[in-house]
Each structure stands twice: as structure tokens, then as C-alpha cells.
């Protein structure tokens, strides 16, 4: 599962993730369109007991990169 599917399933999760990672809620929100930074992926997988997987976050990041590439083309 990707992070934002998990976040959208229950109110308050975005703020909780931001607090645990010591980032802003805005940063977490921005990852919806840019993908989760690699340095946070393992921590997010741990925090969510692997409900959010590194593979799911990598897939989402790849899809974001493809969308950006289409816009730039």
C-alpha cells in the first residue's frame, strides 16, 4: 500500500506521521504528488507495521516521476 491510501483511511494519520517523522503536515501532503523521500521510507514502513510498504512507496514515487516527465515533454 502507498502512504496516502493509508493516510486517507483514517482521520489524523497525516498529522501523526508528520509528528513521528519530525516534518510538517505540509511536507507529508506534498509527498502525494512527489513521492515519499527515500530517507523516510523505512521509518514509515516501521511506523505503519508494514501496512505501508517500501515497495508501495517506491511504486508511487515512480508513478509521480512518470507524471512529471509527461508534463515536461
PDB file of C-alpha atoms in Angstrom:
ATOM      1  CA  UNK A   1       0.000   0.000   0.000  1.00  0.00           C
ATOM      2  CA  UNK A   2       1.196   3.547  -0.624  1.00  0.00           C
ATOM      3  CA  UNK A   3       1.311   6.143   2.151  1.00  0.00           C
ATOM      4  CA  UNK A   4      -1.611   8.303   1.067  1.00  0.00           C
ATOM      5  CA  UNK A   5      -4.011   5.397   0.653  1.00  0.00           C
ATOM      6  CA  UNK A   6      -3.164   4.506   4.252  1.00  0.00           C
ATOM      7  CA  UNK A   7      -3.466   8.128   5.425  1.00  0.00           C
ATOM      8  CA  UNK A   8      -6.845   8.591   3.710  1.00  0.00           C
ATOM      9  CA  UNK A   9      -8.293   5.563   5.509  1.00  0.00           C
ATOM     10  CA  UNK A  10      -8.421   7.234   8.932  1.00  0.00           C
ATOM     11  CA  UNK A  11      -8.536  10.860  10.136  1.00  0.00           C
ATOM     12  CA  UNK A  12      -5.462  12.185  11.920  1.00  0.00           C
ATOM     13  CA  UNK A  13      -2.926   9.918  10.285  1.00  0.00           C
ATOM     14  CA  UNK A  14      -1.235  12.667   8.293  1.00  0.00           C
ATOM     15  CA  UNK A  15      -0.551  14.703  11.432  1.00  0.00           C
ATOM     16  CA  UNK A  16       0.607  11.584  13.278  1.00  0.00           C
ATOM     17  CA  UNK A  17       3.092  10.666  10.524  1.00  0.00           C
ATOM     18  CA  UNK A  18       4.378  14.238  10.390  1.00  0.00           C
ATOM     19  CA  UNK A  19       4.875  14.296  14.150  1.00  0.00           C
ATOM     20  CA  UNK A  20       6.671  10.946  14.220  1.00  0.00           C
ATOM     21  CA  UNK A  21       8.995  11.912  11.343  1.00  0.00           C
ATOM     22  CA  UNK A  22       9.515  15.448  12.690  1.00  0.00           C
ATOM     23  CA  UNK A  23       8.349  17.030   9.440  1.00  0.00           C
ATOM     24  CA  UNK A  24       5.455  19.361   8.691  1.00  0.00           C
ATOM     25  CA  UNK A  25       1.999  18.156   7.702  1.00  0.00           C
ATOM     26  CA  UNK A  26       2.521  20.178   4.547  1.00  0.00           C
ATOM     27  CA  UNK A  27       5.569  18.055   3.687  1.00  0.00           C
ATOM     28  CA  UNK A  28       3.550  14.862   4.108  1.00  0.00           C
ATOM     29  CA  UNK A  29       0.830  16.317   1.901  1.00  0.00           C
ATOM     30  CA  UNK A  30       3.350  17.279  -0.794  1.00  0.00           C
ATOM     31  CA  UNK A  31       4.566  13.687  -0.975  1.00  0.00           C
ATOM     32  CA  UNK A  32       1.192  12.830  -2.529  1.00  0.00           C
ATOM     33  CA  UNK A  33       2.407  14.428  -5.762  1.00  0.00           C
ATOM     34  CA  UNK A  34       6.139  13.930  -5.468  1.00  0.00           C
ATOM     35  CA  UNK A  35       6.538  10.624  -3.648  1.00  0.00           C
ATOM     36  CA  UNK A  36       7.950   9.902  -0.214  1.00  0.00           C
ATOM     37  CA  UNK A  37      11.635  10.806   0.139  1.00  0.00           C
ATOM     38  CA  UNK A  38      13.746   7.659   0.293  1.00  0.00           C
ATOM     39  CA  UNK A  39      15.210   8.617   3.666  1.00  0.00           C
ATOM     40  CA  UNK A  40      11.732   8.293   5.257  1.00  0.00           C
ATOM     41  CA  UNK A  41      10.535   5.088   3.584  1.00  0.00           C
ATOM     42  CA  UNK A  42      11.908   2.555   6.082  1.00  0.00           C
ATOM     43  CA  UNK A  43      10.659   4.623   9.029  1.00  0.00           C
ATOM     44  CA  UNK A  44       7.165   4.870   7.526  1.00  0.00           C
ATOM     45  CA  UNK A  45       7.082   1.118   6.914  1.00  0.00           C
ATOM     46  CA  UNK A  46       8.079   0.573  10.563  1.00  0.00           C
ATOM     47  CA  UNK A  47       5.574   3.132  11.907  1.00  0.00           C
ATOM     48  CA  UNK A  48       2.715   1.519   9.986  1.00  0.00           C
ATOM     49  CA  UNK A  49       3.744  -2.059  10.830  1.00  0.00           C
ATOM     50  CA  UNK A  50       4.339  -2.544   7.088  1.00  0.00           C
ATOM     51  CA  UNK A  51       0.777  -1.629   6.151  1.00  0.00           C
ATOM     52  CA  UNK A  52       2.609   0.933   4.008  1.00  0.00           C
ATOM     53  CA  UNK A  53       5.390  -0.944   2.265  1.00  0.00           C
ATOM     54  CA  UNK A  54       8.643   0.366   0.864  1.00  0.00           C
ATOM     55  CA  UNK A  55       7.632  -1.222  -2.448  1.00  0.00           C
ATOM     56  CA  UNK A  56       4.300   0.611  -2.389  1.00  0.00           C
ATOM     57  CA  UNK A  57       6.071   3.912  -1.748  1.00  0.00           C
ATOM     58  CA  UNK A  58       8.629   3.207  -4.489  1.00  0.00           C
ATOM     59  CA  UNK A  59       5.827   2.420  -6.939  1.00  0.00           C
ATOM     60  CA  UNK A  60       4.087   5.672  -6.049  1.00  0.00           C
ATOM     61  CA  UNK A  61       7.324   7.650  -6.439  1.00  0.00           C
ATOM     62  CA  UNK A  62       7.861   6.074  -9.852  1.00  0.00           C
ATOM     63  CA  UNK A  63       4.315   6.990 -10.947  1.00  0.00           C
ATOM     64  CA  UNK A  64       4.910  10.575  -9.761  1.00  0.00           C
ATOM     65  CA  UNK A  65       8.132  10.748 -11.772  1.00  0.00           C
ATOM     66  CA  UNK A  66       6.335   9.487 -14.882  1.00  0.00           C
ATOM     67  CA  UNK A  67       3.639  12.156 -14.493  1.00  0.00           C
ATOM     68  CA  UNK A  68       6.277  14.870 -14.131  1.00  0.00           C
ATOM     69  CA  UNK A  69       8.076  13.582 -17.215  1.00  0.00           C
ATOM     70  CA  UNK A  70       4.846  13.771 -19.264  1.00  0.00           C
ATOM     71  CA  UNK A  71       4.291  17.358 -18.133  1.00  0.00           C
ATOM     72  CA  UNK A  72       7.857  18.309 -19.076  1.00  0.00           C
ATOM     73  CA  UNK A  73       7.618  16.675 -22.509  1.00  0.00           C
TER      74      UNK A  73
END
